[in-house]
mmCIF file with all atom_site columns, C-alpha atoms and ligand atoms in Angstrom:
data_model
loop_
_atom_site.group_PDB
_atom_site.id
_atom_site.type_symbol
_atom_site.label_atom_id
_atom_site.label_alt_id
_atom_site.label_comp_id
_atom_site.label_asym_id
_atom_site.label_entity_id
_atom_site.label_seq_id
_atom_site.pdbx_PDB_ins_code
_atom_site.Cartn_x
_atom_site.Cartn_y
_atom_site.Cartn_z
_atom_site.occupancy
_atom_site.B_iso_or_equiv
_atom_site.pdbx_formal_charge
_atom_site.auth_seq_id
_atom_site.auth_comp_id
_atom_site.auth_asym_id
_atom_site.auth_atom_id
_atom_site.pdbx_PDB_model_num
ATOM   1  C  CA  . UNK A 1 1  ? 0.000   0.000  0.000   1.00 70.00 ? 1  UNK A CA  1
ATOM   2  C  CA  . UNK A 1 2  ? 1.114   3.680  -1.116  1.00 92.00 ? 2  UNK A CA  1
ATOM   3  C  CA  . UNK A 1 3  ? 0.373   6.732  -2.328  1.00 97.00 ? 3  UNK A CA  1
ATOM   4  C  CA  . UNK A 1 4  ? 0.607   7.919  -5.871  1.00 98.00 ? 4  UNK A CA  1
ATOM   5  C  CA  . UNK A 1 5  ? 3.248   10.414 -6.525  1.00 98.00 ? 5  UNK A CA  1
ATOM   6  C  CA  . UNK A 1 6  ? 1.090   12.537 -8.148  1.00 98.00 ? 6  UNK A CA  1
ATOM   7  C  CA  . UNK A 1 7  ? -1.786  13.285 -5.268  1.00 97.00 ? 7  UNK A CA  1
ATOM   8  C  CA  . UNK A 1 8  ? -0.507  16.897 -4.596  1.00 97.00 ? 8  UNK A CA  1
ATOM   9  C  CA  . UNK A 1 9  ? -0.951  17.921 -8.154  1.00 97.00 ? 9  UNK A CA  1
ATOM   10 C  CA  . UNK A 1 10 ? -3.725  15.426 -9.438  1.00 98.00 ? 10 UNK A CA  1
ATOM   11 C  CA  . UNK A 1 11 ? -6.949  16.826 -10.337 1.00 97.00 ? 11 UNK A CA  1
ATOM   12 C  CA  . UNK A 1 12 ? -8.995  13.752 -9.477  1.00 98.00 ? 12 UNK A CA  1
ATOM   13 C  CA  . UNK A 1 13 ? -7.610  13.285 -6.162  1.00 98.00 ? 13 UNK A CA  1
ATOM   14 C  CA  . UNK A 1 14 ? -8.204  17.279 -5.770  1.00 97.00 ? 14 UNK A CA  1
ATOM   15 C  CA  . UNK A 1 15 ? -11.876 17.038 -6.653  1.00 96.00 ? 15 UNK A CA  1
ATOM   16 C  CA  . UNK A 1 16 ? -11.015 19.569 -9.492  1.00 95.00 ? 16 UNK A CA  1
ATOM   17 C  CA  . UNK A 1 17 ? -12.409 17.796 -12.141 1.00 95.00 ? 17 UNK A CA  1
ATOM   18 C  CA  . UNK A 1 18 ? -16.144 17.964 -13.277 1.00 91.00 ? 18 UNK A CA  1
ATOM   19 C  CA  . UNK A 1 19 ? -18.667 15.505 -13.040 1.00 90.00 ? 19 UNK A CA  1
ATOM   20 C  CA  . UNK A 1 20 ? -17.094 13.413 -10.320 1.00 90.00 ? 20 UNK A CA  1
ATOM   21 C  CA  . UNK A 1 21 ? -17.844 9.801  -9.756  1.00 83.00 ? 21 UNK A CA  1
ATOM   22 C  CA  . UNK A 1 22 ? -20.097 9.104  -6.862  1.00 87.00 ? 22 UNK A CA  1
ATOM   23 C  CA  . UNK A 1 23 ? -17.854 6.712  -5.546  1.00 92.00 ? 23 UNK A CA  1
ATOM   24 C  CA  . UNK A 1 24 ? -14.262 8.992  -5.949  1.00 95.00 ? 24 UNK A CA  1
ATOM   25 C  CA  . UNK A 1 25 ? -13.666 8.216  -2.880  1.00 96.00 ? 25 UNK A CA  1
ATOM   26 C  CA  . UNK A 1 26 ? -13.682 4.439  -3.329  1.00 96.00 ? 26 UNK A CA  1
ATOM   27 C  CA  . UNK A 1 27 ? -11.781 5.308  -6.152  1.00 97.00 ? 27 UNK A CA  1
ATOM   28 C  CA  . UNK A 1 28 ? -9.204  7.137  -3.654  1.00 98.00 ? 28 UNK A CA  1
ATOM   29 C  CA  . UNK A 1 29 ? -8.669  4.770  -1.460  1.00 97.00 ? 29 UNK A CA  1
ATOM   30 C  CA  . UNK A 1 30 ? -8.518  2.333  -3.649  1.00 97.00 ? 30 UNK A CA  1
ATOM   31 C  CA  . UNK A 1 31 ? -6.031  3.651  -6.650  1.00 98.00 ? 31 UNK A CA  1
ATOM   32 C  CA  . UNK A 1 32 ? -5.071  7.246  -5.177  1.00 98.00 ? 32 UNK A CA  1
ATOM   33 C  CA  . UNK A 1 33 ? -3.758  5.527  -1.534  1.00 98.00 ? 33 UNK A CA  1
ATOM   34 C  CA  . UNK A 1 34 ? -3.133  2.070  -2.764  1.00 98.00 ? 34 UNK A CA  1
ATOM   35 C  CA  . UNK A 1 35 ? -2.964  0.630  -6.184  1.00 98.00 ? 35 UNK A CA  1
ATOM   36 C  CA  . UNK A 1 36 ? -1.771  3.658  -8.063  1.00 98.00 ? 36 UNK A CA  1
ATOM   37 C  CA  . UNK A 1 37 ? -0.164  1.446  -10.546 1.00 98.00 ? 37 UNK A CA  1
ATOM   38 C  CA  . UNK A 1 38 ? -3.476  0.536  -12.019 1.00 98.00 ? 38 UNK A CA  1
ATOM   39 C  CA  . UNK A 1 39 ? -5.139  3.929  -12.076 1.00 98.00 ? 39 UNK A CA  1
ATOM   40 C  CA  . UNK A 1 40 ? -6.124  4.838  -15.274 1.00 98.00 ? 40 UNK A CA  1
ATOM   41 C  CA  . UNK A 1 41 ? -4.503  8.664  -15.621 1.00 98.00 ? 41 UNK A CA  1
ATOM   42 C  CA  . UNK A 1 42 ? -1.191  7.143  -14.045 1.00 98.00 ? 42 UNK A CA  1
ATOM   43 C  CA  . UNK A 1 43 ? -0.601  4.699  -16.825 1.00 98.00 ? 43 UNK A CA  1
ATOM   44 C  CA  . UNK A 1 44 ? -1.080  7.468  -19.256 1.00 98.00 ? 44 UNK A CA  1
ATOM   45 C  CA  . UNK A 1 45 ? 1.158   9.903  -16.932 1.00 98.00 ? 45 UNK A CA  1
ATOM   46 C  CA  . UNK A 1 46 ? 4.060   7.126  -16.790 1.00 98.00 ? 46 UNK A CA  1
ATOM   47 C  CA  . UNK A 1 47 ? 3.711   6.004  -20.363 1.00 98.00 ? 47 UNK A CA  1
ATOM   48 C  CA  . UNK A 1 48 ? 3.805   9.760  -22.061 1.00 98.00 ? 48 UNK A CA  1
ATOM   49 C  CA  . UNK A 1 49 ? 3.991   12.336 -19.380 1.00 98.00 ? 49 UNK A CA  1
ATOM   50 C  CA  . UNK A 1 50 ? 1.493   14.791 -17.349 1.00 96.00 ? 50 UNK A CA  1
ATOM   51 C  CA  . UNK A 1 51 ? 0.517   16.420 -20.248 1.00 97.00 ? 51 UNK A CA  1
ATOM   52 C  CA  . UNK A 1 52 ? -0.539  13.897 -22.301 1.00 98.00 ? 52 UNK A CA  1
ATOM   53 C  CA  . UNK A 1 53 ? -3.331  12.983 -19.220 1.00 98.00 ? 53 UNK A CA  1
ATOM   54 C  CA  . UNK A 1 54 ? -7.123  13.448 -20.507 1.00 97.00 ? 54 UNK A CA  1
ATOM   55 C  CA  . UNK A 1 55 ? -8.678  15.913 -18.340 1.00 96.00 ? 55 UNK A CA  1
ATOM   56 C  CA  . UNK A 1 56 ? -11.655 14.325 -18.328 1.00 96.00 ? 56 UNK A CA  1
ATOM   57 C  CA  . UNK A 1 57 ? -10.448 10.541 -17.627 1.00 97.00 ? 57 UNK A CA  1
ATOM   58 C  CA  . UNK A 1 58 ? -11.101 8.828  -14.371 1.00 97.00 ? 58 UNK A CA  1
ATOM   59 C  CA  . UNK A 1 59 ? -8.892  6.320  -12.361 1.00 97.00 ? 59 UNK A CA  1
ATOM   60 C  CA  . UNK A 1 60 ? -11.406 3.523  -13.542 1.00 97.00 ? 60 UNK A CA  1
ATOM   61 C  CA  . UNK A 1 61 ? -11.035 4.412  -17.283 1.00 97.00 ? 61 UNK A CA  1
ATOM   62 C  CA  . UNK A 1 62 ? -8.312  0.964  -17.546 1.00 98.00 ? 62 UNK A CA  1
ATOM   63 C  CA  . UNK A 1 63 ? -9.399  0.332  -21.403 1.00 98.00 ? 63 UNK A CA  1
ATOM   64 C  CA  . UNK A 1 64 ? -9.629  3.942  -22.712 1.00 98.00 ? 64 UNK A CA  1
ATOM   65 C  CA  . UNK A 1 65 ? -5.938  4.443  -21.529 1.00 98.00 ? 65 UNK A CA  1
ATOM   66 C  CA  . UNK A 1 66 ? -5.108  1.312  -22.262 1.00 98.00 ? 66 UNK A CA  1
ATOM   67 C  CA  . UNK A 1 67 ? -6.457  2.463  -26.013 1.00 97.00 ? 67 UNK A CA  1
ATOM   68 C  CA  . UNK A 1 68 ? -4.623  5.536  -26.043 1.00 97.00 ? 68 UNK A CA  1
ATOM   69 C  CA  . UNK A 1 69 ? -1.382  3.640  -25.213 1.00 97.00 ? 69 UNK A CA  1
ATOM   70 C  CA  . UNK A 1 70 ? -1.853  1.502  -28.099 1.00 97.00 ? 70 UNK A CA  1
ATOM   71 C  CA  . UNK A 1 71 ? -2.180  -1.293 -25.713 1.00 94.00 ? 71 UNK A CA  1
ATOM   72 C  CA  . UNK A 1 72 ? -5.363  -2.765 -26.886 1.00 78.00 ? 72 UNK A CA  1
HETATM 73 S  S1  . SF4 B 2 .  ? -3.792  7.213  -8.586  1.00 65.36 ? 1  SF4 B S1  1
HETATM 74 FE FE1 . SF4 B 2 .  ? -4.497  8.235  -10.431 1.00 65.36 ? 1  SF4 B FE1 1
HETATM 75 S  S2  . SF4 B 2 .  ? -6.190  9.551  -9.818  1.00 65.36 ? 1  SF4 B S2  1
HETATM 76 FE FE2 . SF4 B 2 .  ? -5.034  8.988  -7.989  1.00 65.36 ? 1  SF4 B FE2 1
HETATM 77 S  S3  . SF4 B 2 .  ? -3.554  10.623 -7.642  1.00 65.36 ? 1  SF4 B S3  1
HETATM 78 FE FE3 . SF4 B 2 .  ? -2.560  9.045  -8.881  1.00 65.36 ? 1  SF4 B FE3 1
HETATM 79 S  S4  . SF4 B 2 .  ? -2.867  9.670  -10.992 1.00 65.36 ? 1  SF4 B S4  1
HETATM 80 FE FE4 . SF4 B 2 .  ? -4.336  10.782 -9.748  1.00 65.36 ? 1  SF4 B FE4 1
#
């Protein structure tokens, strides 16, 4: 169990993001405090950097990254 190297910065874990899932903060305790490696925006922030991140993707969003990484 950790926590992702991006929660001071990340807009999910900041609740800066619109349209947030009712259960975020599953989502935090499960991804943002645990299994970061499987979170949806840090595959894409590993794989090609912050700024390639959709704004609008959630930590549950596996196959759209997964998509984007050419993965799939
Ligand atoms: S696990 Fe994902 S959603 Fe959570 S802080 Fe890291 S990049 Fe953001």
């Amino acid at each position: 169990m950790a926590d992702c190297e991006c929660l001071g910065t990340c807009p999910f874990f900041n609740d800066q993001m619109e349209n947030m899932p009712g259960l975020s903060t599953m989502y935090k305790r499960s991804y943002c405090k645990n299994d970061y490696a499987s979170c949806a925006r840090y595959m894409i922030f590993k794989a090609k950097g912050k700024p390639a991140v959709p704004p609008d993707m959630f930590p549950n969003q596996q196959d759209r990254a997964k998509e984007l990484l050419g993965l799939s």
